[in-house]
XYZ file of C-alpha atoms in Angstrom:
497
model
C 23.712 13.940 -27.300
C 22.683 10.964 -25.154
C 23.184 7.592 -26.834
C 21.014 4.559 -26.103
C 23.880 2.843 -24.287
C 24.466 5.914 -22.124
C 20.797 6.118 -21.125
C 20.739 2.404 -20.223
C 23.953 2.830 -18.225
C 22.480 5.784 -16.305
C 19.308 3.795 -15.606
C 21.393 1.006 -14.095
C 23.387 3.489 -12.010
C 20.164 5.055 -10.706
C 18.782 1.657 -9.682
C 22.029 0.692 -7.948
C 22.151 4.053 -6.185
C 18.564 3.503 -5.032
C 19.351 0.048 -3.621
C 22.406 1.369 -1.757
C 20.295 4.256 -0.440
C 17.699 1.800 0.888
C 20.448 -0.031 2.770
C 21.657 3.204 4.385
C 18.103 4.321 5.181
C 17.557 1.201 7.309
C 20.858 1.717 9.113
C 20.134 5.359 9.983
C 16.381 4.863 10.573
C 15.412 7.209 7.736
C 12.563 6.663 5.262
C 14.116 5.408 2.046
C 12.204 7.954 -0.048
C 14.367 10.756 1.398
C 17.552 9.191 0.067
C 15.917 8.253 -3.252
C 14.902 11.888 -3.765
C 18.370 13.017 -2.680
C 19.908 10.781 -5.370
C 17.641 12.417 -7.957
C 18.547 15.913 -6.785
C 22.261 15.076 -6.974
C 21.825 13.660 -10.479
C 20.027 16.878 -11.402
C 23.420 18.590 -11.444
C 24.438 16.363 -14.364
C 21.113 15.615 -16.080
C 18.656 18.313 -17.158
C 15.097 17.037 -16.851
C 11.866 19.057 -16.794
C 9.281 16.778 -18.418
C 6.348 17.024 -16.003
C 3.992 15.002 -18.214
C 6.401 12.045 -18.304
C 6.900 12.353 -14.543
C 3.151 12.330 -13.978
C 2.655 9.281 -16.226
C 5.434 7.318 -14.546
C 4.220 8.424 -11.118
C 0.709 7.118 -11.816
C 2.085 3.779 -13.067
C 4.290 3.503 -9.981
C 1.376 4.283 -7.663
C -0.723 1.588 -9.363
C 2.002 -0.980 -8.658
C 2.551 0.255 -5.073
C -1.178 0.283 -4.230
C -1.588 -3.159 -5.784
C 1.299 -4.587 -3.778
C 0.051 -2.932 -0.592
C -3.491 -4.224 -1.099
C -2.241 -7.745 -1.799
C -0.338 -7.761 1.512
C -3.245 -6.364 3.577
C -5.193 -8.986 5.519
C -8.915 -8.252 5.636
C -9.333 -9.780 9.111
C -6.859 -7.180 10.432
C -8.355 -4.329 8.418
C -12.039 -5.083 9.075
C -12.158 -3.742 12.676
C -10.679 -0.392 11.587
C -12.255 0.044 8.149
C -14.760 2.623 9.449
C -12.015 4.737 11.000
C -9.873 4.416 7.867
C -12.701 5.556 5.573
C -13.458 8.486 7.888
C -9.790 9.512 7.847
C -9.664 9.111 4.060
C -12.648 11.434 3.536
C -13.395 13.814 6.408
C -9.760 13.776 7.494
C -8.517 14.828 4.071
C -11.153 17.574 3.741
C -10.480 19.076 7.189
C -6.703 18.898 6.714
C -6.966 20.495 3.263
C -9.249 23.269 4.531
C -7.152 24.244 7.568
C -3.831 23.965 5.765
C -5.129 25.655 2.612
C -6.310 28.796 4.396
C -2.977 29.064 6.220
C -1.085 28.543 2.946
C -3.085 31.287 1.232
C -2.052 33.781 3.916
C 1.608 32.730 4.198
C 2.260 32.454 0.437
C 0.123 35.518 -0.411
C -2.025 33.661 -2.938
C -5.798 33.473 -3.419
C -7.841 31.321 -1.054
C -8.787 29.034 -3.941
C -5.115 28.427 -4.715
C -4.484 27.864 -1.024
C -7.202 25.211 -0.931
C -5.605 23.601 -3.985
C -2.310 23.224 -2.099
C -4.252 21.888 0.874
C -5.921 19.274 -1.320
C -2.572 18.178 -2.724
C -0.986 17.588 0.698
C -4.187 16.457 2.407
C -3.689 12.729 1.933
C -1.120 10.389 3.406
C 1.101 8.524 0.987
C 0.697 4.788 0.390
C 4.317 4.212 -0.649
C 5.695 6.004 2.411
C 3.238 4.487 4.903
C 3.553 0.907 3.607
C 7.351 1.170 3.722
C 7.569 2.790 7.163
C 4.841 0.650 8.784
C 6.611 -2.441 7.484
C 9.800 -1.501 9.338
C 8.453 0.207 12.492
C 7.072 -1.550 15.584
C 3.592 -0.123 16.033
C 0.521 -1.877 17.415
C -1.371 -3.789 14.751
C -4.596 -1.793 15.251
C -2.816 1.473 14.474
C -0.648 0.188 11.629
C -3.724 -1.400 9.993
C -5.615 1.895 10.316
C -2.774 3.887 8.774
C -2.233 1.414 5.933
C -5.950 1.275 5.127
C -6.183 5.077 5.239
C -3.202 5.540 2.934
C -4.608 3.026 0.461
C -8.003 4.735 0.276
C -7.349 8.478 0.633
C -5.390 9.008 -2.585
C -8.647 9.096 -4.625
C -10.003 11.852 -2.364
C -6.866 13.966 -2.773
C -6.867 13.438 -6.552
C -10.542 14.372 -6.830
C -10.090 17.553 -4.766
C -6.961 18.531 -6.711
C -8.621 18.190 -10.119
C -11.808 19.889 -8.870
C -9.961 22.909 -7.440
C -7.940 23.307 -10.650
C -11.203 23.356 -12.635
C -12.667 25.806 -10.118
C -9.681 28.160 -10.441
C -9.737 28.016 -14.240
C -13.525 28.248 -14.451
C -14.974 30.263 -11.548
C -18.525 29.280 -12.556
C -17.949 25.613 -11.718
C -20.999 23.992 -10.099
C -20.200 22.747 -6.586
C -23.246 20.464 -6.499
C -22.191 18.728 -9.711
C -18.712 18.308 -8.204
C -20.274 16.587 -5.190
C -22.265 14.236 -7.422
C -19.113 13.543 -9.407
C -17.320 12.649 -6.179
C -20.048 10.186 -5.172
C -19.890 8.562 -8.607
C -16.096 8.311 -8.628
C -15.855 6.720 -5.189
C -18.907 4.484 -5.578
C -18.015 3.257 -9.038
C -14.354 2.766 -8.101
C -15.397 0.607 -5.129
C -17.862 -1.528 -7.103
C -15.531 -1.827 -10.095
C -12.649 -2.904 -7.851
C -14.807 -5.548 -6.150
C -16.026 -6.883 -9.490
C -12.622 -7.041 -11.142
C -11.149 -8.519 -7.957
C -13.613 -11.426 -8.091
C -12.965 -11.846 -11.815
C -9.190 -11.775 -11.223
C -9.477 -14.636 -8.707
C -11.244 -16.777 -11.303
C -8.672 -15.927 -13.968
C -5.583 -16.578 -11.826
C -6.927 -19.820 -10.340
C -8.411 -21.274 -13.515
C -6.066 -20.222 -16.291
C -3.202 -22.644 -16.974
C -0.031 -20.907 -18.154
C 3.099 -22.745 -19.266
C 5.306 -21.173 -16.601
C 4.653 -19.834 -13.112
C 6.650 -16.697 -13.981
C 3.762 -15.434 -16.101
C 1.300 -15.275 -13.192
C 2.890 -12.154 -11.617
C 2.829 -10.467 -15.032
C -0.825 -11.438 -15.343
C -1.595 -9.907 -11.941
C 0.154 -6.608 -12.765
C -1.678 -6.488 -16.092
C -4.988 -6.934 -14.276
C -4.079 -4.082 -11.899
C -3.294 -1.693 -14.758
C -6.493 -2.656 -16.597
C -8.452 -2.102 -13.373
C -7.084 1.435 -13.008
C -7.552 2.415 -16.641
C -10.999 0.801 -16.902
C -12.295 2.657 -13.852
C -10.642 5.933 -14.884
C -12.039 5.803 -18.441
C -15.527 5.385 -16.978
C -14.889 8.410 -14.708
C -14.460 6.315 -11.584
C -11.584 6.366 -9.114
C -8.841 4.234 -10.627
C -6.654 4.285 -7.512
C -9.505 3.127 -5.264
C -10.444 0.411 -7.766
C -6.869 -0.922 -7.831
C -6.571 -1.025 -4.038
C -9.947 -2.739 -3.575
C -9.196 -5.215 -6.366
C -5.829 -6.052 -4.761
C -7.501 -6.421 -1.352
C -10.006 -8.916 -2.780
C -7.327 -10.817 -4.692
C -4.861 -10.868 -1.808
C -7.391 -12.338 0.633
C -8.505 -15.107 -1.702
C -7.216 -18.666 -1.832
C -4.812 -18.005 -4.686
C -2.475 -20.332 -6.511
C 1.094 -19.102 -7.037
C 0.576 -16.580 -4.222
C 4.218 -16.700 -3.123
C 5.518 -16.204 -6.671
C 3.141 -13.282 -7.254
C 3.952 -11.679 -3.889
C 7.729 -11.863 -4.305
C 7.546 -10.420 -7.824
C 5.207 -7.620 -6.741
C 7.446 -6.701 -3.817
C 10.543 -6.388 -5.998
C 8.700 -4.616 -8.808
C 7.102 -2.148 -6.366
C 10.538 -1.354 -4.908
C 11.962 -0.752 -8.387
C 9.084 1.534 -9.364
C 9.350 3.382 -6.049
C 13.091 3.935 -6.501
C 12.732 5.223 -10.065
C 9.689 7.358 -9.214
C 11.342 9.205 -6.329
C 14.580 9.660 -8.278
C 12.586 11.027 -11.216
C 10.760 13.415 -8.885
C 14.128 14.490 -7.474
C 15.370 15.197 -11.000
C 12.423 17.537 -11.517
C 13.502 19.807 -8.652
C 16.039 22.608 -8.831
C 17.615 22.991 -5.341
C 18.098 26.735 -5.793
C 14.344 27.224 -6.144
C 13.732 25.285 -2.926
C 15.910 27.727 -0.993
C 13.681 30.603 -2.130
C 10.625 29.093 -0.428
C 12.431 27.425 2.470
C 11.123 29.522 5.374
C 7.522 29.575 4.160
C 7.671 25.828 3.510
C 9.111 25.101 6.971
C 6.337 27.141 8.602
C 3.697 25.365 6.508
C 5.237 21.988 7.381
C 4.872 22.773 11.080
C 1.266 23.863 10.562
C 0.525 20.642 8.682
C 2.179 18.356 11.246
C 1.060 20.130 14.429
C -2.297 21.713 13.556
C -3.976 20.675 10.283
C -3.363 16.911 10.383
C -4.158 16.541 14.120
C -7.422 18.476 13.624
C -8.320 16.254 10.674
C -7.658 13.137 12.753
C -9.595 14.475 15.752
C -12.681 15.268 13.650
C -12.511 11.946 11.777
C -12.162 9.828 14.913
C -14.565 11.862 17.040
C -16.862 8.863 17.466
C -14.216 6.189 17.049
C -12.742 4.001 19.754
C -9.327 5.602 19.732
C -7.680 7.065 22.799
C -5.946 10.440 22.765
C -2.570 8.674 22.645
C -3.660 6.599 19.649
C -4.996 9.681 17.860
C -1.691 11.444 18.538
C 0.289 8.652 16.903
C -2.094 8.436 13.928
C -1.781 12.193 13.427
C 2.017 12.072 13.595
C 2.219 9.097 11.234
C 0.395 10.931 8.440
C 3.419 10.710 6.165
C 3.637 12.584 2.890
C 5.444 11.113 -0.078
C 5.064 10.526 -3.790
C 1.331 11.239 -4.077
C 1.537 14.960 -3.142
C 4.525 15.455 -5.454
C 2.792 13.678 -8.350
C -0.387 15.691 -7.698
C 1.742 18.853 -7.640
C 2.484 18.258 -11.329
C -1.222 18.712 -12.174
C -1.252 22.526 -11.672
C 1.954 22.787 -13.726
C 0.506 20.763 -16.609
C -2.762 22.723 -16.347
C -0.743 25.915 -16.856
C -1.582 27.639 -13.572
C 0.517 30.750 -13.038
C 1.779 29.642 -9.606
C 2.265 25.985 -10.605
C 6.041 25.944 -10.066
C 5.684 27.653 -6.681
C 3.150 25.031 -5.587
C 5.468 22.235 -6.685
C 8.488 23.613 -4.824
C 6.560 24.229 -1.596
C 4.943 20.781 -1.659
C 8.270 19.112 -2.439
C 9.857 20.775 0.584
C 6.916 19.768 2.798
C 7.245 16.133 1.691
C 10.949 16.100 2.544
C 10.261 17.657 5.949
C 7.480 15.176 6.686
C 9.610 12.182 5.727
C 12.673 13.363 7.638
C 10.951 14.471 10.838
C 7.910 12.216 11.116
C 9.222 9.097 9.403
C 12.302 8.897 11.609
C 10.423 9.470 14.880
C 7.349 7.223 14.603
C 8.921 4.292 16.428
C 10.350 6.371 19.344
C 7.017 8.187 19.704
C 5.133 4.867 19.725
C 7.370 3.607 22.536
C 6.934 6.844 24.496
C 3.151 6.628 24.156
C 3.133 2.944 25.088
C 1.873 1.942 21.634
C 4.877 -0.001 20.386
C 4.007 -3.309 18.784
C 5.280 -6.779 19.486
C 8.903 -7.097 18.303
C 8.161 -10.492 16.842
C 6.808 -9.422 13.483
C 5.058 -11.866 11.192
C 7.582 -14.000 9.383
C 7.339 -14.471 5.648
C 8.130 -18.065 4.795
C 11.107 -18.369 2.500
C 9.911 -21.625 0.935
C 9.083 -21.366 -2.739
C 6.683 -24.154 -3.653
C 5.093 -23.929 -7.075
C 3.419 -26.418 -9.329
C 5.033 -27.646 -12.496
C 3.214 -26.446 -15.578
C 0.743 -28.782 -17.298
C 0.364 -31.137 -14.319
C -2.779 -32.268 -12.542
C -1.305 -31.318 -9.145
C -1.209 -28.017 -7.294
C 0.777 -26.883 -4.268
C -1.410 -24.783 -1.970
C -0.510 -22.943 1.225
C -3.098 -23.273 4.003
C -3.034 -21.463 7.354
C -4.432 -23.262 10.389
C -6.884 -20.778 11.880
C -8.162 -20.971 15.481
C -11.588 -22.566 15.744
C -11.359 -24.571 12.521
C -12.037 -28.271 12.199
C -8.427 -29.249 11.490
C -7.004 -27.510 14.559
C -5.482 -29.967 17.066
C -5.911 -32.915 14.697
C -2.991 -35.197 13.913
C -2.240 -35.736 10.233
C -3.304 -39.374 10.390
C -6.709 -38.266 11.696
C -7.330 -36.018 8.690
C -9.485 -37.557 5.986
C -7.497 -36.133 3.094
C -8.768 -36.858 -0.415
C -6.929 -39.254 -2.690
C -3.696 -37.904 -4.250
C -3.312 -35.332 -1.454
C -0.200 -34.964 0.678
C 0.911 -32.432 3.312
C 4.548 -31.896 2.326
C 5.703 -29.321 4.900
C 4.490 -27.497 7.998
C 5.872 -24.124 9.081
C 5.493 -23.352 12.790
C 6.925 -20.009 13.860
C 10.482 -19.941 12.565
C 10.726 -23.737 12.225
C 9.879 -26.004 9.329
C 8.588 -29.429 10.373
C 8.750 -32.679 8.438
C 5.148 -33.952 8.530
C 4.513 -37.332 10.169
C 1.342 -39.175 11.047
C 1.485 -38.133 14.705
C 2.200 -34.448 13.947
C -0.622 -32.402 15.433
C -1.738 -29.224 13.641
C -1.789 -26.112 15.808
C -3.371 -22.703 15.297
C -0.888 -20.477 13.490
C 0.744 -23.325 11.571
C 1.128 -23.035 7.813
C 0.703 -26.271 5.869
C 1.871 -26.791 2.293
C -0.458 -29.278 0.630
C 0.161 -31.106 -2.646
C -3.292 -31.787 -4.037
C -4.875 -32.957 -7.271
C -6.647 -30.108 -9.041
C -9.948 -32.016 -8.926
C -9.725 -32.016 -5.108
C -8.819 -28.332 -4.612
C -12.289 -27.284 -3.449
C -12.490 -30.216 -1.014
C -9.142 -29.346 0.584
C -10.002 -25.643 0.796
C -13.289 -26.336 2.557
C -11.588 -28.824 4.910
C -9.180 -26.169 6.199
C -11.888 -23.508 6.625
C -14.690 -25.630 8.125
C -15.628 -24.439 11.648
C -14.855 -26.728 14.562
C -17.569 -29.235 15.524
C -17.847 -32.517 17.333
C -16.115 -35.338 15.480
C -14.061 -33.064 13.211
C -11.216 -35.524 12.920
C -11.811 -39.052 11.694
C -13.047 -41.742 14.070
C -9.697 -43.506 14.027
C -8.363 -44.236 17.467
C -6.736 -41.009 18.708
C -3.386 -41.253 20.303
C -3.946 -39.202 23.443
C -0.259 -38.871 23.969
C 0.400 -37.864 20.371
C 3.764 -36.212 20.216
C 3.803 -32.537 19.249
C 7.218 -31.805 17.690
């Protein structure tokens, strides 16, 4: 009989094992999810666990957190040029991949074509957790990494819709395909609109509500993400799409306590990812994987070398992507938690082959993570698509306002073509009770002085009275024009530190 203390102790051990696994995954250039799952499979020898409903619930909660964190970190200006390609990959790409793979799976596994299409739907999407993690550590050109991240954040709803629809079709052969299509349009459309609306509302709440401690703002943001998912889902919209869109809107807004929220979300997403993959590993019995090993290996090769590349080729047929870029996008279609979580749906629905589907999909995910995840960076270099080694640096300066004060600390980026670019601080007409306290330039932090000239790419931390927030925000976003800086005598030889 497990006591409360024993369960808490095991939970701590699992978290520690996950952290150590992440350290080793970086050293050996392996996706961390592989080692997390391995920890769960090892623990399976000592802990019996077969609760698929609990796994599904925790998996959905973890995916909400991961999608929210990924959306918050995605910059719209980087995503905007590739949003059309990402949406095409998330829809047509998933359908083509599911169709090609599903028909092959039906033949290889000797199951009905409907069941084959169900497996295809489950593995048709890329995984947000895997892609966000791998793209964050691999050097790939920004255009491609933005496309892959946007695709992974938006194709989960498509895979979920197809999975649920095929299960209903298998259980009720008279299902109306036209009504399914209308349902799809409603789910995607409502999820998009709902996410945009809640995202705007979330900005107003976070920026206007005054909590006693800054530590409550990350909790508030996670609560908003969960409410966004559940609200959209209860109204038969796509909860996952709503969460990602809401996070995208929130993350690209001028947000107070952004650094506090981001750091909390990053740590919380890692914790949920560790526990989710370990829990999924606990659900697998290694002996059953051996029984489907050869079929799963063959299906993995079909997915990586035929189905996914065809899906990418069809999706990007009219896109501005070269053959080399399409090759890398096809190879970087990583599978992860989403297919495994979706594989619990047939089991919970009571389908006769549910356990077989789960085992095959689990093996495919492991193969995808091991083979594709570890070779993305070498392939990018071989194709001449490796990114700049100097990745964007996250400032390690925590500047937050003290509760119940009339001052706020805001972080403002100096964008090219704005009015403040190339102005010295003494030439800025800052409002009363406003002070630039620090400037981050590259890897250096500068002590602001009157002759310090702002350059594109700088990050300025501004202490400003709450009544002047809108004035300061507009000052840093105003387009360049004649006479941007004040008419004070410019020092032509102003020193740039």
